[in-house]
mmCIF file of C-alpha atoms in Angstrom:
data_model
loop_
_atom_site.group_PDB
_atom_site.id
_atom_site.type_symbol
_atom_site.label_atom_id
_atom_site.label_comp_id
_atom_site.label_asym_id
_atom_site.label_seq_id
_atom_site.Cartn_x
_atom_site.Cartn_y
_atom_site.Cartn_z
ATOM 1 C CA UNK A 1 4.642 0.757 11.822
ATOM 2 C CA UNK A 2 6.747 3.745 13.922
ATOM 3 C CA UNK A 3 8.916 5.800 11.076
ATOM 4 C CA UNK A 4 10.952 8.819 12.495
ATOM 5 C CA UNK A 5 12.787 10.864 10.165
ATOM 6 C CA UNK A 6 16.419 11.405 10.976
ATOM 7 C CA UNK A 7 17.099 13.832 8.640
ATOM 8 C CA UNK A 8 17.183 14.211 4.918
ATOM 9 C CA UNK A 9 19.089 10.936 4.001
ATOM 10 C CA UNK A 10 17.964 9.141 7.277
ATOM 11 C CA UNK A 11 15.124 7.122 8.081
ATOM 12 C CA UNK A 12 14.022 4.983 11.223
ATOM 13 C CA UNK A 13 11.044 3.030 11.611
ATOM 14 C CA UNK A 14 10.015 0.387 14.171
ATOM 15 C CA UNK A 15 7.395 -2.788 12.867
ATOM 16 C CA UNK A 16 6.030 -4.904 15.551
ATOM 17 C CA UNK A 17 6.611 -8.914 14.824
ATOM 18 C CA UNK A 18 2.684 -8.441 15.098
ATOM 19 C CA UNK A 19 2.833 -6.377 12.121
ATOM 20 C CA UNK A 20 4.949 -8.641 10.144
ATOM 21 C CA UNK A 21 2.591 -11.392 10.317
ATOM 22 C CA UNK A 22 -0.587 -9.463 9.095
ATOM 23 C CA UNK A 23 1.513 -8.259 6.353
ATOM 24 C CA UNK A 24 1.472 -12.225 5.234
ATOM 25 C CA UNK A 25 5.340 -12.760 6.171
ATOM 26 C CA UNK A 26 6.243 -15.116 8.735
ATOM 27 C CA UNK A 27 7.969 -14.252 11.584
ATOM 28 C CA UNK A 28 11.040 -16.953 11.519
ATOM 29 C CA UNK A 29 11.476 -16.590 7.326
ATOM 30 C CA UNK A 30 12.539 -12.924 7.373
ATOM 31 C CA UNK A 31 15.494 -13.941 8.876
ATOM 32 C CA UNK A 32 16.356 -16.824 6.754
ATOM 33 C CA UNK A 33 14.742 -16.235 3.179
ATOM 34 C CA UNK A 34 16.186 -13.506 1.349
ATOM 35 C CA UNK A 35 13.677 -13.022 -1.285
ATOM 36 C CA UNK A 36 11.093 -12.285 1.410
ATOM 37 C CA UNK A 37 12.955 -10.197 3.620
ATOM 38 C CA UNK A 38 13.504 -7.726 0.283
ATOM 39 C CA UNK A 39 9.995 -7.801 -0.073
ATOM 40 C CA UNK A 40 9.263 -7.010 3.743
ATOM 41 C CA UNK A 41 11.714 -4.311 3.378
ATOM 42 C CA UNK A 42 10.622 -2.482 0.218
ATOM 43 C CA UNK A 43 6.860 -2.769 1.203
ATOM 44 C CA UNK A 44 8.334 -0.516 3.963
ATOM 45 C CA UNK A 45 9.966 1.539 2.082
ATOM 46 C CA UNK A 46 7.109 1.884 0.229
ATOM 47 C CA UNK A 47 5.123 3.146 3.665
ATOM 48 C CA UNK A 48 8.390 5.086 4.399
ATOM 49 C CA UNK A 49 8.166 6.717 0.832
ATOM 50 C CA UNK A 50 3.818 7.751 1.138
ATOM 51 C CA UNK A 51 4.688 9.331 5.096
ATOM 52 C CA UNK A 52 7.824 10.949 5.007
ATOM 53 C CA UNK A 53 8.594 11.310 0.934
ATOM 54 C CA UNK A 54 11.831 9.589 1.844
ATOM 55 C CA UNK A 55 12.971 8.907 -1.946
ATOM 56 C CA UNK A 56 15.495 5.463 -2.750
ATOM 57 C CA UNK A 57 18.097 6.909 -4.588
ATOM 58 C CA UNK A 58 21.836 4.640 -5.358
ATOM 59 C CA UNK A 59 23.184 2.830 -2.624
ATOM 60 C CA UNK A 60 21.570 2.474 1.159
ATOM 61 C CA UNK A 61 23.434 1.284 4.148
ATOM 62 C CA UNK A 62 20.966 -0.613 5.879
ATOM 63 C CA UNK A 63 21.505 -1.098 10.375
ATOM 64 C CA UNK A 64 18.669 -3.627 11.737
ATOM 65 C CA UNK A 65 18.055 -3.945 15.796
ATOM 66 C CA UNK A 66 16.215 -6.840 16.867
ATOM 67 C CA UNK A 67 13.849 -6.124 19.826
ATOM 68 C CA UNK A 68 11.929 -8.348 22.303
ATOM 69 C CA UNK A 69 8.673 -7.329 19.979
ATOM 70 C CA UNK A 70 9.556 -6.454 16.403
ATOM 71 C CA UNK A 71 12.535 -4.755 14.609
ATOM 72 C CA UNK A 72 14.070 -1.345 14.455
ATOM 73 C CA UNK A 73 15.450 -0.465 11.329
ATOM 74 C CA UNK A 74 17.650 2.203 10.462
ATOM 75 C CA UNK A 75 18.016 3.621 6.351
ATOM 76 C CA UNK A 76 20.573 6.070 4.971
ATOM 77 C CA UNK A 77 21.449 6.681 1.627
ATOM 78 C CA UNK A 78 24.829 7.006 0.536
ATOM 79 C CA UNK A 79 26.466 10.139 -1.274
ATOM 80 C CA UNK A 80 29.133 10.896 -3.695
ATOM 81 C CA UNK A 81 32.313 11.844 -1.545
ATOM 82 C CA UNK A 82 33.718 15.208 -2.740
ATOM 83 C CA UNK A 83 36.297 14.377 -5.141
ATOM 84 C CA UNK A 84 32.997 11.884 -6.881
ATOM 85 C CA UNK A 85 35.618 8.522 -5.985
ATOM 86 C CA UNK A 86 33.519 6.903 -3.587
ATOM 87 C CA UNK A 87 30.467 6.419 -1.328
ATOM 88 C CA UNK A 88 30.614 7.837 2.058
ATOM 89 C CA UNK A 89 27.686 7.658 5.216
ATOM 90 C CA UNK A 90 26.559 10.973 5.721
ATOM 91 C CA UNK A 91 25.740 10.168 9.286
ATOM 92 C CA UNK A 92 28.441 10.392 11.924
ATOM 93 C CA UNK A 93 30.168 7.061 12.269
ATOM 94 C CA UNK A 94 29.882 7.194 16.675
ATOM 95 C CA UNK A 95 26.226 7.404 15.930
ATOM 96 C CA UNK A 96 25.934 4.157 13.941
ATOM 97 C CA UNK A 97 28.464 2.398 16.729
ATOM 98 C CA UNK A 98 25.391 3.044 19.483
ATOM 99 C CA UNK A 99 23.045 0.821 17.427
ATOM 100 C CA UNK A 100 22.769 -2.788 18.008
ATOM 101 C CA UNK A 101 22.859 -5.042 14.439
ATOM 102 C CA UNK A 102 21.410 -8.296 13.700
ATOM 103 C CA UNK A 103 23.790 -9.727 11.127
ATOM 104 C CA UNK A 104 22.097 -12.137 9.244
ATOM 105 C CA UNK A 105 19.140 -10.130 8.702
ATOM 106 C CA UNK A 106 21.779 -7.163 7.693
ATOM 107 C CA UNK A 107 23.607 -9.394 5.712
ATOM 108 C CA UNK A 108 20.663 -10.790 3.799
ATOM 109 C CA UNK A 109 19.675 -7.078 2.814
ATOM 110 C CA UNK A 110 22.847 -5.718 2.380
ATOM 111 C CA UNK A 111 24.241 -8.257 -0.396
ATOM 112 C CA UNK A 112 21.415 -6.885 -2.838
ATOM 113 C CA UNK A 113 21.571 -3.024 -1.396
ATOM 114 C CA UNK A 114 25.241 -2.529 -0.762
ATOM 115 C CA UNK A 115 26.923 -0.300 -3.219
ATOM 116 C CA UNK A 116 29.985 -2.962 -3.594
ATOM 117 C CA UNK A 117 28.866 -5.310 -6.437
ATOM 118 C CA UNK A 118 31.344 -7.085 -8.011
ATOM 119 C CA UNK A 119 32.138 -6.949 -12.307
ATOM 120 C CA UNK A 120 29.826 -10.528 -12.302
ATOM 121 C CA UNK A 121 26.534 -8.756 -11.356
ATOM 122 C CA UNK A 122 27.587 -5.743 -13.673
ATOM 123 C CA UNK A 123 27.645 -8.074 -16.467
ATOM 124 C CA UNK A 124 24.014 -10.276 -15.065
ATOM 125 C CA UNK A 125 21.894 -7.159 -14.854
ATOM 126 C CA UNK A 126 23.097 -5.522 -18.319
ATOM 127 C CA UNK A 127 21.731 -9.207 -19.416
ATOM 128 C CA UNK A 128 18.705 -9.401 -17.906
ATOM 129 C CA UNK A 129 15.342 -7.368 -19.186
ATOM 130 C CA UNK A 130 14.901 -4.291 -17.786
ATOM 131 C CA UNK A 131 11.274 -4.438 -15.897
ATOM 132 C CA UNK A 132 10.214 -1.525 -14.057
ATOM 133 C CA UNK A 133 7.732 -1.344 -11.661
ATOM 134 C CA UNK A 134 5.497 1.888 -10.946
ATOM 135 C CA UNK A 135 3.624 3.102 -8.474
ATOM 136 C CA UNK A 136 -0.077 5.252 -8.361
ATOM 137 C CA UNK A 137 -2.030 6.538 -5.513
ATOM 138 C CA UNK A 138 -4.594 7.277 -8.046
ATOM 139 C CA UNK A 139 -6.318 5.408 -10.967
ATOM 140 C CA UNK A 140 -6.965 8.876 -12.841
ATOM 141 C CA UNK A 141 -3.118 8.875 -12.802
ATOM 142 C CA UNK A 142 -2.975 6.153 -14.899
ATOM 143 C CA UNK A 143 -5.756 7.500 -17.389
ATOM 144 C CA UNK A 144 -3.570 10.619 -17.685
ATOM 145 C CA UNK A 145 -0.401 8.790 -18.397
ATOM 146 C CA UNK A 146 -2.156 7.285 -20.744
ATOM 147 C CA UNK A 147 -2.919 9.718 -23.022
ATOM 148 C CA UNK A 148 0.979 10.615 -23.655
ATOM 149 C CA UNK A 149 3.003 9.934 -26.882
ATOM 150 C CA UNK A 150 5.573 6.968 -27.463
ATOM 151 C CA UNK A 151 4.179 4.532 -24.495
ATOM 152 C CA UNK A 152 2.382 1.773 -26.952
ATOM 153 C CA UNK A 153 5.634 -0.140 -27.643
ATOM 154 C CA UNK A 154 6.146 -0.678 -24.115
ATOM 155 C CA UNK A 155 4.952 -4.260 -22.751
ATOM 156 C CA UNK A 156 2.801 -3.607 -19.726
ATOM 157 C CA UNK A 157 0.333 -4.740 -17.020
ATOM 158 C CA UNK A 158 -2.348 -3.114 -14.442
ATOM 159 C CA UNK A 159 -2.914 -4.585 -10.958
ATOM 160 C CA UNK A 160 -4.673 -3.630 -7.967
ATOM 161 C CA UNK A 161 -2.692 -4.291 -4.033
ATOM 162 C CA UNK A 162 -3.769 -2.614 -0.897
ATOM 163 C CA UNK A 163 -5.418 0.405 -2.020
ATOM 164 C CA UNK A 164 -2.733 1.152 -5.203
ATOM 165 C CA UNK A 165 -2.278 0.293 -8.974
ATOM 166 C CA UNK A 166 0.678 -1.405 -10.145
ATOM 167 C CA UNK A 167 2.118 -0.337 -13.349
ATOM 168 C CA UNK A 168 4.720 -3.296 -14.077
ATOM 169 C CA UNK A 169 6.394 -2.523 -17.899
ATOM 170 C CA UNK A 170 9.334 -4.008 -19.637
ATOM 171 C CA UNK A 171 11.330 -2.202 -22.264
ATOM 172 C CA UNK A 172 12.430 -4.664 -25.014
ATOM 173 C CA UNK A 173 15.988 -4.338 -25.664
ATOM 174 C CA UNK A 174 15.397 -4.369 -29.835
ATOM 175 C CA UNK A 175 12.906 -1.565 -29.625
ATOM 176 C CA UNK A 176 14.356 1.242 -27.545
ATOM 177 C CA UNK A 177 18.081 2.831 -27.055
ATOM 178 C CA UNK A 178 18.888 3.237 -23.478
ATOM 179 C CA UNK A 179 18.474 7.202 -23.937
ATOM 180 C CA UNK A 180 14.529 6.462 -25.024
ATOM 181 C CA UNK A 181 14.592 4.045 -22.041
ATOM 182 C CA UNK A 182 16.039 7.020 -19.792
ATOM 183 C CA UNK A 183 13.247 9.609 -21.342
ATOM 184 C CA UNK A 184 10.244 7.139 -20.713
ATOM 185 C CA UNK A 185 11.389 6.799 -17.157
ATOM 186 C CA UNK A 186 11.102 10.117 -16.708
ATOM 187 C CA UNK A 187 7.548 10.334 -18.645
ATOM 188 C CA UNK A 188 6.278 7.615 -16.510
ATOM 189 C CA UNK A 189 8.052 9.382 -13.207
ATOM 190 C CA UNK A 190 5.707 12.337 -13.526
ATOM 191 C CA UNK A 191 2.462 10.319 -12.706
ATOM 192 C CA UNK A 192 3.943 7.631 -10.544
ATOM 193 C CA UNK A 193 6.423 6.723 -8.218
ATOM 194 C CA UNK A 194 8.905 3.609 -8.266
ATOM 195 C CA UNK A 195 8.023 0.688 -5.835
ATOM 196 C CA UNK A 196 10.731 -2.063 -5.364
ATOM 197 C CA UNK A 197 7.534 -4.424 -4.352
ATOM 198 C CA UNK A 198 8.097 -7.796 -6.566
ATOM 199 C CA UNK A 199 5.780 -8.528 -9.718
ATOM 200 C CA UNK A 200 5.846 -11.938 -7.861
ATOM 201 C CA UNK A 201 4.218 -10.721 -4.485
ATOM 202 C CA UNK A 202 2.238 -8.114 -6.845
ATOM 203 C CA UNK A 203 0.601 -10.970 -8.769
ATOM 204 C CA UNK A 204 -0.232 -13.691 -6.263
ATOM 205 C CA UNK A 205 -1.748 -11.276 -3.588
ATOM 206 C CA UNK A 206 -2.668 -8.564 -5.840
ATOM 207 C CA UNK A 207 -5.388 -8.241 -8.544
ATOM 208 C CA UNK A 208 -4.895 -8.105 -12.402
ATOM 209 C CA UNK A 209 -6.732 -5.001 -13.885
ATOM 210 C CA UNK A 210 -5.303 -5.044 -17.274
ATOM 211 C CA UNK A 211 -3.342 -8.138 -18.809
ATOM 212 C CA UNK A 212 -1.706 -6.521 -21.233
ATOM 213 C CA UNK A 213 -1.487 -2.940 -23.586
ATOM 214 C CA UNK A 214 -2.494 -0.914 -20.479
ATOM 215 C CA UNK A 215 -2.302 2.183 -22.426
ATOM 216 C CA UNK A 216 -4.284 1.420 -25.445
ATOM 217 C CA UNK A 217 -6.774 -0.049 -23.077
ATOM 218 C CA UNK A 218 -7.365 3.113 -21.222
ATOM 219 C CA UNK A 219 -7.958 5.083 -24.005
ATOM 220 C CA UNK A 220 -9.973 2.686 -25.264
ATOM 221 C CA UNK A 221 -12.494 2.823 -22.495
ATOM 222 C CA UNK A 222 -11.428 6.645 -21.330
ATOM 223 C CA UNK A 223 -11.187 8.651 -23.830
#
């Protein structure tokens, strides 16, 4: 994969339909399934994120060119306008007319990225767990995070996929406030990174390390 920073809140990248395929996606699906094109796209990201430190943060505007061999794909994310009302590009708009879209690949991405979500998905995520998903480029990361406070109560699982571990934890709702939930974030944050890969795609092509109590395993065996 080709990745060419724009500038700070702009990404492009280029994957080959070549690419795609070795990557276990099919070529026709991408365009068609939408839980597979998110996970094409954030195991991307997640490339984007190791090369250029090109960090996910609120809304992205999403421009996808289909090519002859593989797709160009164009990232910004979106900032608070000056008076803090709304979400503005903060790429010039004749730059964004020069580039070609495929809609239904756009469209697929941009009903779960765009920052327009209507008062029904408000009130579907508030109701649904919260999972988080975290990222290490290094095992001894893990062992580290380990050893810090107020972690234990957390419900969590180790994996192994393409050369990183996979922290994937849940934060049940009659345990923690959502201002512990906030602080653990940040605990976890200084070891790892987030990943948007699935737990789905995680588990069926990755490999389990740690079933369960990742923490009190570590320090178990690494202490």
């Amino acid at each position: 994969m080709e990745i060419e920073r724009i500038n700070e809140n702009t990404v492009k990248f280029y994957i080959s339909y070549g690419d795609i395929e070795e990557r276990g996606f099919d070529r026709e699906e991408i365009w068609y399934n939408r839980e597979r094109s998110e996970e094409l796209f954030w195991e991307m990201m997640d490339e984007v994120h190791d090369e250029e430190e090109f960090v996910v943060e609120g809304p992205l505007w999403i421009q996808v060119q289909a090519l002859d061999k593989g797709l160009e794909v164009l990232v910004t994310k979106a900032q608070l306008s000056k008076d803090g009302q709304k979400f503005e590009l903060p790429i010039p708009n004749d730059k964004l007319k020069d580039l070609p879209v495929d809609e239904k690949l756009e469209e697929i991405l941009d009903q779960h990225f765009s920052p327009n979500h209507s008062d029904e998905d408000e009130i579907l995520l508030e109701e649904e767990t919260l999972e988080f998903i975290l990222a290490f480029k290094d095992f001894e990361d893990v062992i580290m995070l380990s050893k810090r406070s107020g972690l234990d109560n957390l419900v969590t699982q180790l994996f192994h996929f393409e050369g990183k571990y996979y922290l994937y934890t849940e934060f049940p709702e009659d345990l923690f406030e959502e201002d512990e939930i906030d602080d653990l974030l940040s605990l976890l944050l200084e070891y790892g990174y987030e990943t948007q890969l699935t737990i789905h795609r995680i588990q069926e092509y990755g490999k389990e390390i740690i079933s369960e109590d990742v923490f009190g395993t570590l320090r178990k065996y690494f202490n």
